[in-house]
PDB file of C-alpha atoms in Angstrom:
ATOM      1  CA  UNK D1346       0.000   0.000   0.000  1.00 59.00           C
ATOM      2  CA  UNK D1347       1.451   3.370  -1.001  1.00 69.00           C
ATOM      3  CA  UNK D1348       1.056   6.642   0.875  1.00 76.00           C
ATOM      4  CA  UNK D1349      -1.658   7.846  -1.503  1.00 77.00           C
ATOM      5  CA  UNK D1350      -3.961   4.908  -0.830  1.00 76.00           C
ATOM      6  CA  UNK D1351      -3.238   5.084   2.901  1.00 82.00           C
ATOM      7  CA  UNK D1352      -4.132   8.787   3.022  1.00 84.00           C
ATOM      8  CA  UNK D1353      -7.320   8.285   1.028  1.00 84.00           C
ATOM      9  CA  UNK D1354      -8.306   5.331   3.201  1.00 84.00           C
ATOM     10  CA  UNK D1355      -7.837   7.356   6.401  1.00 88.00           C
ATOM     11  CA  UNK D1356      -9.937  10.217   4.981  1.00 89.00           C
ATOM     12  CA  UNK D1357     -12.771   7.865   4.037  1.00 88.00           C
ATOM     13  CA  UNK D1358     -12.538   6.112   7.398  1.00 90.00           C
ATOM     14  CA  UNK D1359     -12.785   9.406   9.297  1.00 91.00           C
ATOM     15  CA  UNK D1360     -15.661  10.602   7.131  1.00 90.00           C
ATOM     16  CA  UNK D1361     -17.579   7.377   7.547  1.00 90.00           C
ATOM     17  CA  UNK D1362     -16.992   7.221  11.296  1.00 91.00           C
ATOM     18  CA  UNK D1363     -18.146  10.792  11.913  1.00 91.00           C
ATOM     19  CA  UNK D1364     -21.130  10.378   9.607  1.00 90.00           C
ATOM     20  CA  UNK D1365     -22.322   7.052  10.982  1.00 91.00           C
ATOM     21  CA  UNK D1366     -21.928   8.074  14.627  1.00 91.00           C
ATOM     22  CA  UNK D1367     -23.657  11.420  14.058  1.00 88.00           C
ATOM     23  CA  UNK D1368     -26.539  10.132  11.953  1.00 89.00           C
ATOM     24  CA  UNK D1369     -27.213   7.071  14.112  1.00 89.00           C
ATOM     25  CA  UNK D1370     -27.023   9.080  17.344  1.00 88.00           C
ATOM     26  CA  UNK D1371     -29.745  11.492  16.254  1.00 86.00           C
ATOM     27  CA  UNK D1372     -31.731   8.737  14.561  1.00 87.00           C
ATOM     28  CA  UNK D1373     -31.717   6.637  17.735  1.00 88.00           C
ATOM     29  CA  UNK D1374     -33.043   9.607  19.714  1.00 85.00           C
ATOM     30  CA  UNK D1375     -35.995   9.937  17.331  1.00 83.00           C
ATOM     31  CA  UNK D1376     -36.686   6.201  17.443  1.00 86.00           C
ATOM     32  CA  UNK D1377     -36.554   6.117  21.240  1.00 87.00           C
ATOM     33  CA  UNK D1378     -38.923   9.080  21.397  1.00 81.00           C
ATOM     34  CA  UNK D1379     -41.302   7.343  19.002  1.00 82.00           C
ATOM     35  CA  UNK D1380     -41.231   4.114  21.022  1.00 86.00           C
ATOM     36  CA  UNK D1381     -41.993   5.939  24.280  1.00 85.00           C
ATOM     37  CA  UNK D1382     -44.457   8.555  23.021  1.00 80.00           C
ATOM     38  CA  UNK D1383     -45.932   6.564  20.109  1.00 75.00           C
ATOM     39  CA  UNK D1384     -45.825   9.732  18.031  1.00 80.00           C
ATOM     40  CA  UNK D1385     -43.316  11.783  16.097  1.00 80.00           C
ATOM     41  CA  UNK D1386     -43.464  15.357  14.848  1.00 82.00           C
ATOM     42  CA  UNK D1387     -43.690  15.733  11.095  1.00 83.00           C
ATOM     43  CA  UNK D1388     -40.359  17.535  10.928  1.00 82.00           C
ATOM     44  CA  UNK D1389     -38.668  14.804  12.948  1.00 83.00           C
ATOM     45  CA  UNK D1390     -40.305  12.179  10.729  1.00 87.00           C
ATOM     46  CA  UNK D1391     -38.755  13.770   7.649  1.00 87.00           C
ATOM     47  CA  UNK D1392     -35.417  14.033   9.455  1.00 86.00           C
ATOM     48  CA  UNK D1393     -35.634  10.323  10.279  1.00 90.00           C
ATOM     49  CA  UNK D1394     -35.860   9.482   6.590  1.00 91.00           C
ATOM     50  CA  UNK D1395     -33.063  11.935   5.780  1.00 89.00           C
ATOM     51  CA  UNK D1396     -30.720  10.496   8.410  1.00 89.00           C
ATOM     52  CA  UNK D1397     -31.507   6.993   7.142  1.00 92.00           C
ATOM     53  CA  UNK D1398     -30.673   7.906   3.549  1.00 93.00           C
ATOM     54  CA  UNK D1399     -27.455   9.648   4.597  1.00 91.00           C
ATOM     55  CA  UNK D1400     -26.458   6.522   6.508  1.00 92.00           C
ATOM     56  CA  UNK D1401     -27.121   4.390   3.419  1.00 93.00           C
ATOM     57  CA  UNK D1402     -24.810   6.604   1.361  1.00 92.00           C
ATOM     58  CA  UNK D1403     -22.021   6.428   3.933  1.00 92.00           C
ATOM     59  CA  UNK D1404     -22.321   2.678   4.477  1.00 90.00           C
ATOM     60  CA  UNK D1405     -22.381   1.808   0.772  1.00 89.00           C
ATOM     61  CA  UNK D1406     -19.889   4.275  -0.666  1.00 86.00           C
ATOM     62  CA  UNK D1407     -17.694   4.445   2.416  1.00 84.00           C
ATOM     63  CA  UNK D1408     -17.347   0.672   2.679  1.00 82.00           C
ATOM     64  CA  UNK D1409     -16.494   0.332  -0.991  1.00 81.00           C
ATOM     65  CA  UNK D1410     -13.782   2.996  -0.962  1.00 81.00           C
ATOM     66  CA  UNK D1411     -12.325   2.177   2.457  1.00 82.00           C
ATOM     67  CA  UNK D1412     -11.781  -1.493   1.629  1.00 80.00           C
ATOM     68  CA  UNK D1413     -10.271  -0.690  -1.752  1.00 77.00           C
ATOM     69  CA  UNK D1414      -8.063   2.108  -0.401  1.00 74.00           C
ATOM     70  CA  UNK D1415      -6.590  -0.222   2.215  1.00 76.00           C
ATOM     71  CA  UNK D1416      -5.748  -2.782  -0.448  1.00 70.00           C
ATOM     72  CA  UNK D1417      -8.384  -5.431   0.231  1.00 70.00           C
ATOM     73  CA  UNK D1418      -8.534  -7.174  -3.154  1.00 62.00           C
ATOM     74  CA  UNK D1419     -11.477  -9.211  -4.336  1.00 64.00           C
ATOM     75  CA  UNK D1420     -13.536  -8.336  -1.300  1.00 65.00           C
ATOM     76  CA  UNK D1421     -16.705  -7.905  -3.326  1.00 72.00           C
ATOM     77  CA  UNK D1422     -18.296  -9.665  -6.278  1.00 75.00           C
ATOM     78  CA  UNK D1423     -19.887  -8.055  -9.327  1.00 75.00           C
ATOM     79  CA  UNK D1424     -23.310  -8.522  -7.762  1.00 78.00           C
ATOM     80  CA  UNK D1425     -22.110  -6.963  -4.514  1.00 80.00           C
ATOM     81  CA  UNK D1426     -20.659  -4.030  -6.427  1.00 80.00           C
ATOM     82  CA  UNK D1427     -23.924  -3.431  -8.271  1.00 83.00           C
ATOM     83  CA  UNK D1428     -25.844  -3.735  -5.011  1.00 87.00           C
ATOM     84  CA  UNK D1429     -23.667  -1.129  -3.259  1.00 86.00           C
ATOM     85  CA  UNK D1430     -23.969   1.208  -6.238  1.00 86.00           C
ATOM     86  CA  UNK D1431     -27.742   0.715  -6.141  1.00 89.00           C
ATOM     87  CA  UNK D1432     -27.873   1.565  -2.420  1.00 92.00           C
ATOM     88  CA  UNK D1433     -25.650   4.591  -2.958  1.00 89.00           C
ATOM     89  CA  UNK D1434     -27.803   5.975  -5.793  1.00 88.00           C
ATOM     90  CA  UNK D1435     -30.983   5.301  -3.823  1.00 92.00           C
ATOM     91  CA  UNK D1436     -29.568   7.050  -0.775  1.00 92.00           C
ATOM     92  CA  UNK D1437     -28.447  10.073  -2.794  1.00 89.00           C
ATOM     93  CA  UNK D1438     -31.809  10.433  -4.531  1.00 90.00           C
ATOM     94  CA  UNK D1439     -33.759  10.116  -1.294  1.00 92.00           C
ATOM     95  CA  UNK D1440     -31.403  12.471   0.537  1.00 90.00           C
ATOM     96  CA  UNK D1441     -32.144  15.195  -1.992  1.00 89.00           C
ATOM     97  CA  UNK D1442     -35.862  14.380  -1.968  1.00 90.00           C
ATOM     98  CA  UNK D1443     -36.232  14.397   1.820  1.00 90.00           C
ATOM     99  CA  UNK D1444     -34.218  17.611   2.113  1.00 87.00           C
ATOM    100  CA  UNK D1445     -36.664  19.156  -0.359  1.00 88.00           C
ATOM    101  CA  UNK D1446     -39.638  17.869   1.655  1.00 89.00           C
ATOM    102  CA  UNK D1447     -38.141  19.275   4.858  1.00 85.00           C
ATOM    103  CA  UNK D1448     -37.496  22.686   3.346  1.00 85.00           C
ATOM    104  CA  UNK D1449     -40.971  22.952   1.806  1.00 86.00           C
ATOM    105  CA  UNK D1450     -42.725  21.717   4.964  1.00 85.00           C
ATOM    106  CA  UNK D1451     -40.874  24.213   7.147  1.00 82.00           C
ATOM    107  CA  UNK D1452     -41.754  27.011   4.733  1.00 83.00           C
ATOM    108  CA  UNK D1453     -45.428  26.032   4.897  1.00 83.00           C
ATOM    109  CA  UNK D1454     -45.301  25.711   8.700  1.00 80.00           C
ATOM    110  CA  UNK D1455     -44.113  29.271   9.302  1.00 78.00           C
ATOM    111  CA  UNK D1456     -46.413  30.770   6.689  1.00 76.00           C
ATOM    112  CA  UNK D1457     -48.460  33.687   8.122  1.00 71.00           C
ATOM    113  CA  UNK D1458     -52.175  33.148   8.725  1.00 65.00           C
ATOM    114  CA  UNK D1459     -53.099  35.565   5.928  1.00 65.00           C
ATOM    115  CA  UNK D1460     -50.994  33.759   3.348  1.00 66.00           C
ATOM    116  CA  UNK D1461     -52.315  31.762   0.411  1.00 65.00           C
ATOM    117  CA  UNK D1462     -50.366  28.692   1.598  1.00 66.00           C
ATOM    118  CA  UNK D1463     -51.955  28.584   5.040  1.00 66.00           C
ATOM    119  CA  UNK D1464     -54.498  26.028   3.811  1.00 70.00           C
ATOM    120  CA  UNK D1465     -51.654  23.582   3.209  1.00 73.00           C
ATOM    121  CA  UNK D1466     -50.472  23.525   6.833  1.00 70.00           C
ATOM    122  CA  UNK D1467     -52.854  20.777   7.948  1.00 69.00           C
ATOM    123  CA  UNK D1468     -52.765  18.889   4.647  1.00 76.00           C
ATOM    124  CA  UNK D1469     -48.974  18.843   4.540  1.00 76.00           C
ATOM    125  CA  UNK D1470     -48.762  17.202   7.967  1.00 76.00           C
ATOM    126  CA  UNK D1471     -51.275  14.532   6.991  1.00 79.00           C
ATOM    127  CA  UNK D1472     -49.802  13.665   3.607  1.00 83.00           C
ATOM    128  CA  UNK D1473     -46.050  13.989   4.158  1.00 85.00           C
ATOM    129  CA  UNK D1474     -45.780  10.271   5.027  1.00 86.00           C
ATOM    130  CA  UNK D1475     -47.531   9.394   1.770  1.00 89.00           C
ATOM    131  CA  UNK D1476     -45.240  11.652  -0.275  1.00 88.00           C
ATOM    132  CA  UNK D1477     -42.153  10.195   1.374  1.00 91.00           C
ATOM    133  CA  UNK D1478     -43.325   6.613   0.796  1.00 92.00           C
ATOM    134  CA  UNK D1479     -44.069   7.330  -2.866  1.00 92.00           C
ATOM    135  CA  UNK D1480     -40.625   8.868  -3.227  1.00 91.00           C
ATOM    136  CA  UNK D1481     -39.024   5.705  -1.793  1.00 93.00           C
ATOM    137  CA  UNK D1482     -41.049   3.484  -4.134  1.00 93.00           C
ATOM    138  CA  UNK D1483     -40.248   5.652  -7.154  1.00 90.00           C
ATOM    139  CA  UNK D1484     -36.496   5.697  -6.622  1.00 91.00           C
ATOM    140  CA  UNK D1485     -36.308   2.046  -5.593  1.00 92.00           C
ATOM    141  CA  UNK D1486     -37.982   1.175  -8.896  1.00 91.00           C
ATOM    142  CA  UNK D1487     -36.130   3.657 -11.094  1.00 88.00           C
ATOM    143  CA  UNK D1488     -32.726   2.691  -9.742  1.00 87.00           C
ATOM    144  CA  UNK D1489     -33.334  -0.841 -11.001  1.00 86.00           C
ATOM    145  CA  UNK D1490     -33.233   0.469 -14.577  1.00 80.00           C
ATOM    146  CA  UNK D1491     -29.447   0.769 -14.786  1.00 74.00           C
ATOM    147  CA  UNK D1492     -28.531  -2.674 -13.409  1.00 75.00           C
ATOM    148  CA  UNK D1493     -31.113  -4.318 -15.675  1.00 78.00           C
ATOM    149  CA  UNK D1494     -29.983  -2.290 -18.678  1.00 72.00           C
ATOM    150  CA  UNK D1495     -26.333  -3.141 -18.030  1.00 70.00           C
ATOM    151  CA  UNK D1496     -27.163  -6.834 -17.616  1.00 71.00           C
ATOM    152  CA  UNK D1497     -29.194  -6.923 -20.838  1.00 75.00           C
ATOM    153  CA  UNK D1498     -26.550  -5.079 -22.841  1.00 69.00           C
ATOM    154  CA  UNK D1499     -23.767  -7.230 -21.425  1.00 65.00           C
ATOM    155  CA  UNK D1500     -25.538 -10.422 -22.442  1.00 67.00           C
ATOM    156  CA  UNK D1501     -26.438  -9.141 -25.897  1.00 63.00           C
ATOM    157  CA  UNK D1502     -22.891  -7.939 -26.661  1.00 59.00           C
ATOM    158  CA  UNK D1503     -21.192 -10.684 -24.642  1.00 52.00           C
ATOM    159  CA  UNK D1504     -18.612  -8.202 -23.351  1.00 48.00           C
ATOM    160  CA  UNK D1505     -18.074  -5.697 -20.590  1.00 45.00           C
ATOM    161  CA  UNK D1506     -16.180  -2.443 -20.740  1.00 43.00           C
ATOM    162  CA  UNK D1507     -14.018  -1.784 -17.690  1.00 44.00           C
ATOM    163  CA  UNK D1508     -14.267   1.897 -17.056  1.00 41.00           C
ATOM    164  CA  UNK D1509     -10.973   2.370 -15.276  1.00 39.00           C
ATOM    165  CA  UNK D1510     -12.619   2.876 -11.877  1.00 43.00           C
ATOM    166  CA  UNK D1511     -10.636   0.419  -9.898  1.00 49.00           C
ATOM    167  CA  UNK D1512     -13.434   0.273  -7.349  1.00 49.00           C
ATOM    168  CA  UNK D1513     -16.169  -1.292  -9.440  1.00 62.00           C
ATOM    169  CA  UNK D1514     -16.449  -2.240 -13.059  1.00 49.00           C
ATOM    170  CA  UNK D1515     -19.263  -0.695 -14.986  1.00 48.00           C
ATOM    171  CA  UNK D1516     -20.701  -1.009 -18.431  1.00 45.00           C
ATOM    172  CA  UNK D1517     -19.673   1.535 -20.986  1.00 48.00           C
ATOM    173  CA  UNK D1518     -21.678   4.712 -21.351  1.00 55.00           C
ATOM    174  CA  UNK D1519     -23.850   5.207 -24.427  1.00 61.00           C
ATOM    175  CA  UNK D1520     -26.549   7.587 -25.583  1.00 65.00           C
ATOM    176  CA  UNK D1521     -29.373   5.517 -24.091  1.00 70.00           C
ATOM    177  CA  UNK D1522     -27.828   5.296 -20.623  1.00 69.00           C
ATOM    178  CA  UNK D1523     -27.009   9.007 -20.661  1.00 68.00           C
ATOM    179  CA  UNK D1524     -30.573   9.860 -21.667  1.00 73.00           C
ATOM    180  CA  UNK D1525     -32.029   7.621 -18.965  1.00 73.00           C
ATOM    181  CA  UNK D1526     -29.709   9.070 -16.342  1.00 73.00           C
ATOM    182  CA  UNK D1527     -30.588  12.635 -17.343  1.00 73.00           C
ATOM    183  CA  UNK D1528     -34.344  12.014 -17.428  1.00 77.00           C
ATOM    184  CA  UNK D1529     -34.687  10.025 -14.208  1.00 78.00           C
ATOM    185  CA  UNK D1530     -31.941  11.476 -12.016  1.00 77.00           C
ATOM    186  CA  UNK D1531     -30.395  14.741 -13.207  1.00 76.00           C
ATOM    187  CA  UNK D1532     -33.628  16.599 -13.961  1.00 82.00           C
ATOM    188  CA  UNK D1533     -35.364  15.620 -10.672  1.00 83.00           C
ATOM    189  CA  UNK D1534     -32.238  16.603  -8.718  1.00 81.00           C
ATOM    190  CA  UNK D1535     -32.152  19.991 -10.439  1.00 82.00           C
ATOM    191  CA  UNK D1536     -35.886  20.459  -9.773  1.00 88.00           C
ATOM    192  CA  UNK D1537     -35.523  19.518  -6.093  1.00 87.00           C
ATOM    193  CA  UNK D1538     -32.557  21.868  -5.729  1.00 84.00           C
ATOM    194  CA  UNK D1539     -34.519  24.761  -7.231  1.00 87.00           C
ATOM    195  CA  UNK D1540     -37.426  24.053  -4.878  1.00 89.00           C
ATOM    196  CA  UNK D1541     -35.050  23.970  -1.893  1.00 87.00           C
ATOM    197  CA  UNK D1542     -33.599  27.359  -2.829  1.00 86.00           C
ATOM    198  CA  UNK D1543     -37.080  28.802  -3.412  1.00 88.00           C
ATOM    199  CA  UNK D1544     -38.564  27.528  -0.144  1.00 85.00           C
ATOM    200  CA  UNK D1545     -35.494  28.578   1.854  1.00 83.00           C
ATOM    201  CA  UNK D1546     -35.632  32.053   0.334  1.00 86.00           C
ATOM    202  CA  UNK D1547     -39.328  32.235   1.228  1.00 84.00           C
ATOM    203  CA  UNK D1548     -38.540  31.296   4.843  1.00 82.00           C
ATOM    204  CA  UNK D1549     -35.851  33.960   5.074  1.00 83.00           C
ATOM    205  CA  UNK D1550     -38.282  36.604   3.769  1.00 85.00           C
ATOM    206  CA  UNK D1551     -41.005  35.480   6.205  1.00 81.00           C
ATOM    207  CA  UNK D1552     -38.584  35.539   9.134  1.00 78.00           C
ATOM    208  CA  UNK D1553     -37.349  38.998   8.183  1.00 79.00           C
ATOM    209  CA  UNK D1554     -40.884  40.373   7.985  1.00 79.00           C
ATOM    210  CA  UNK D1555     -41.770  38.775  11.309  1.00 72.00           C
ATOM    211  CA  UNK D1556     -38.685  40.321  12.890  1.00 73.00           C
ATOM    212  CA  UNK D1557     -39.702  43.741  11.626  1.00 76.00           C
ATOM    213  CA  UNK D1558     -43.245  43.327  12.993  1.00 72.00           C
ATOM    214  CA  UNK D1559     -42.287  42.276  16.521  1.00 71.00           C
ATOM    215  CA  UNK D1560     -39.196  44.418  16.884  1.00 67.00           C
ATOM    216  CA  UNK D1561     -41.103  47.342  18.379  1.00 60.00           C
ATOM    217  CA  UNK D1562     -42.605  45.228  21.199  1.00 60.00           C
ATOM    218  CA  UNK D1563     -39.332  43.712  22.350  1.00 52.00           C
ATOM    219  CA  UNK D1564     -37.353  45.250  25.131  1.00 51.00           C
ATOM    220  CA  UNK D1565     -34.044  46.966  24.509  1.00 48.00           C
ATOM    221  CA  UNK D1566     -32.103  44.194  26.211  1.00 48.00           C
ATOM    222  CA  UNK D1567     -33.656  41.515  24.056  1.00 50.00           C
ATOM    223  CA  UNK D1568     -33.313  43.436  20.813  1.00 48.00           C
ATOM    224  CA  UNK D1569     -29.642  44.056  21.513  1.00 47.00           C
ATOM    225  CA  UNK D1570     -28.980  40.335  21.317  1.00 58.00           C
ATOM    226  CA  UNK D1571     -29.201  38.151  18.261  1.00 58.00           C
ATOM    227  CA  UNK D1572     -32.898  37.684  17.529  1.00 61.00           C
ATOM    228  CA  UNK D1573     -34.470  34.230  17.077  1.00 63.00           C
ATOM    229  CA  UNK D1574     -35.297  35.202  13.486  1.00 58.00           C
ATOM    230  CA  UNK D1575     -31.640  35.932  12.778  1.00 64.00           C
ATOM    231  CA  UNK D1576     -30.576  32.617  14.282  1.00 67.00           C
ATOM    232  CA  UNK D1577     -33.168  30.776  12.189  1.00 64.00           C
ATOM    233  CA  UNK D1578     -32.067  32.650   9.067  1.00 66.00           C
ATOM    234  CA  UNK D1579     -28.442  31.701   9.673  1.00 68.00           C
ATOM    235  CA  UNK D1580     -29.440  28.051  10.095  1.00 71.00           C
ATOM    236  CA  UNK D1581     -31.450  28.088   6.874  1.00 70.00           C
ATOM    237  CA  UNK D1582     -28.615  29.683   4.930  1.00 73.00           C
ATOM    238  CA  UNK D1583     -26.139  27.189   6.382  1.00 74.00           C
ATOM    239  CA  UNK D1584     -28.366  24.301   5.286  1.00 74.00           C
ATOM    240  CA  UNK D1585     -28.850  25.682   1.774  1.00 75.00           C
ATOM    241  CA  UNK D1586     -25.183  26.486   1.181  1.00 77.00           C
ATOM    242  CA  UNK D1587     -24.056  23.160   2.651  1.00 80.00           C
ATOM    243  CA  UNK D1588     -26.534  21.133   0.621  1.00 79.00           C
ATOM    244  CA  UNK D1589     -26.341  22.997  -2.690  1.00 78.00           C
ATOM    245  CA  UNK D1590     -22.577  23.476  -2.487  1.00 82.00           C
ATOM    246  CA  UNK D1591     -21.605  19.859  -1.863  1.00 85.00           C
ATOM    247  CA  UNK D1592     -24.241  18.291  -4.110  1.00 82.00           C
ATOM    248  CA  UNK D1593     -23.693  20.728  -6.966  1.00 80.00           C
ATOM    249  CA  UNK D1594     -19.935  20.151  -6.921  1.00 85.00           C
ATOM    250  CA  UNK D1595     -20.482  16.409  -6.612  1.00 83.00           C
ATOM    251  CA  UNK D1596     -22.876  16.413  -9.585  1.00 77.00           C
ATOM    252  CA  UNK D1597     -20.403  18.353 -11.723  1.00 80.00           C
ATOM    253  CA  UNK D1598     -17.578  15.958 -10.919  1.00 81.00           C
ATOM    254  CA  UNK D1599     -19.775  12.920 -11.529  1.00 75.00           C
ATOM    255  CA  UNK D1600     -20.719  14.404 -14.891  1.00 72.00           C
ATOM    256  CA  UNK D1601     -17.018  14.722 -15.737  1.00 77.00           C
ATOM    257  CA  UNK D1602     -16.470  11.085 -14.782  1.00 74.00           C
ATOM    258  CA  UNK D1603     -19.363  10.009 -17.014  1.00 68.00           C
ATOM    259  CA  UNK D1604     -17.878  11.871 -19.987  1.00 70.00           C
ATOM    260  CA  UNK D1605     -14.263  10.769 -19.508  1.00 72.00           C
ATOM    261  CA  UNK D1606     -13.368   7.375 -20.943  1.00 66.00           C
ATOM    262  CA  UNK D1607     -10.724   6.522 -18.352  1.00 71.00           C
ATOM    263  CA  UNK D1608     -10.922   8.919 -15.353  1.00 70.00           C
ATOM    264  CA  UNK D1609      -7.889   9.137 -13.088  1.00 73.00           C
ATOM    265  CA  UNK D1610      -7.750   7.959  -9.492  1.00 75.00           C
ATOM    266  CA  UNK D1611      -7.553  11.537  -8.169  1.00 79.00           C
ATOM    267  CA  UNK D1612     -10.839  12.490  -9.854  1.00 82.00           C
ATOM    268  CA  UNK D1613     -12.569   9.363  -8.555  1.00 81.00           C
ATOM    269  CA  UNK D1614     -11.336   9.845  -4.988  1.00 83.00           C
ATOM    270  CA  UNK D1615     -12.060  13.579  -4.810  1.00 87.00           C
ATOM    271  CA  UNK D1616     -15.570  13.013  -6.185  1.00 85.00           C
ATOM    272  CA  UNK D1617     -16.218  10.294  -3.628  1.00 85.00           C
ATOM    273  CA  UNK D1618     -14.952  12.451  -0.742  1.00 88.00           C
ATOM    274  CA  UNK D1619     -17.105  15.419  -1.767  1.00 89.00           C
ATOM    275  CA  UNK D1620     -20.180  13.233  -2.297  1.00 86.00           C
ATOM    276  CA  UNK D1621     -19.834  12.035   1.316  1.00 89.00           C
ATOM    277  CA  UNK D1622     -19.515  15.537   2.776  1.00 89.00           C
ATOM    278  CA  UNK D1623     -23.233  16.364   3.093  1.00 86.00           C
ATOM    279  CA  UNK D1624     -24.244  12.923   4.466  1.00 89.00           C
ATOM    280  CA  UNK D1625     -21.366  13.253   6.946  1.00 89.00           C
ATOM    281  CA  UNK D1626     -21.844  16.875   8.019  1.00 84.00           C
ATOM    282  CA  UNK D1627     -25.453  17.622   7.106  1.00 79.00           C
ATOM    283  CA  UNK D1628     -26.920  16.274  10.339  1.00 75.00           C
ATOM    284  CA  UNK D1629     -25.063  18.946  12.340  1.00 76.00           C
ATOM    285  CA  UNK D1630     -27.022  21.639  10.480  1.00 73.00           C
ATOM    286  CA  UNK D1631     -30.314  19.893   9.750  1.00 68.00           C
ATOM    287  CA  UNK D1632     -31.069  18.378  13.166  1.00 62.00           C
ATOM    288  CA  UNK D1633     -31.235  21.761  14.877  1.00 57.00           C
ATOM    289  CA  UNK D1634     -32.593  23.770  11.989  1.00 53.00           C
ATOM    290  CA  UNK D1635     -36.275  23.360  12.876  1.00 48.00           C
ATOM    291  CA  UNK D1636     -36.040  24.326  16.550  1.00 49.00           C
ATOM    292  CA  UNK D1637     -34.627  27.753  15.720  1.00 46.00           C
ATOM    293  CA  UNK D1638     -37.465  28.425  13.298  1.00 46.00           C
ATOM    294  CA  UNK D1639     -40.045  27.417  15.938  1.00 44.00           C
ATOM    295  CA  UNK D1640     -38.391  29.597  18.580  1.00 44.00           C
ATOM    296  CA  UNK D1641     -38.534  32.546  16.233  1.00 43.00           C
ATOM    297  CA  UNK D1642     -42.333  32.561  16.463  1.00 45.00           C
ATOM    298  CA  UNK D1643     -42.687  32.021  20.193  1.00 45.00           C
ATOM    299  CA  UNK D1644     -42.147  35.654  21.116  1.00 47.00           C
TER     300      UNK D1644
END
């Protein structure tokens, strides 16, 4: 094992450890609360799905890259490789989807009573479980397209193109696979990202207006400190920049890998590290994001 592989393996190991411990710690708290109270707030329900999807990404991608970086040869079969790639894609898709659900639900929750969206407050709470379940079913089904397509093409051509990713061998890219990937994955991710930015911007505007309305009834001592609205705004901006920044950069790098015939190890490793950043660090921002928004409306 050379120094490069050792360094990359340590980075992946640290990322995976921090991500798994963080996600499972918060997830266990929600599960314990549900077992004792037999109920779970809608926001916490969405966060439960998000933490689960982030854990799937870390477990699948982290395991694959850690074992390969530390020189464990032949530790996984072709079926195991396809299965881990399937879990990774499913986790990424659902992570983006649940983050979108969380952002939209929070925007609806803090909507003023005279807003057009106020009628959605009750409906959103009742139907969020249905939307999340449909999202799981959709992506579990859609992500089966690529393994089936690769298997069919491999049998028909009786050959497999090794893409140069020393981590897993994949079938060569063609116009059909690119079109399927764009239609079923790229476009929904772009749409979800736009919705996240829109809903987060709406929340920031609502919080700013609420701050202006209640500022005159707050005492001088309270107003001299950082207001709850400002804290909530900072949390929202942190979530948006963390999510959009890491996922946008990851998507760009993955697009480069798809277009390059034989991508280098540095591009593969950097892309993998960046793609694990939000699942690893996102729970620090997301888990406390909702409580600051709620506190902003308690005064």
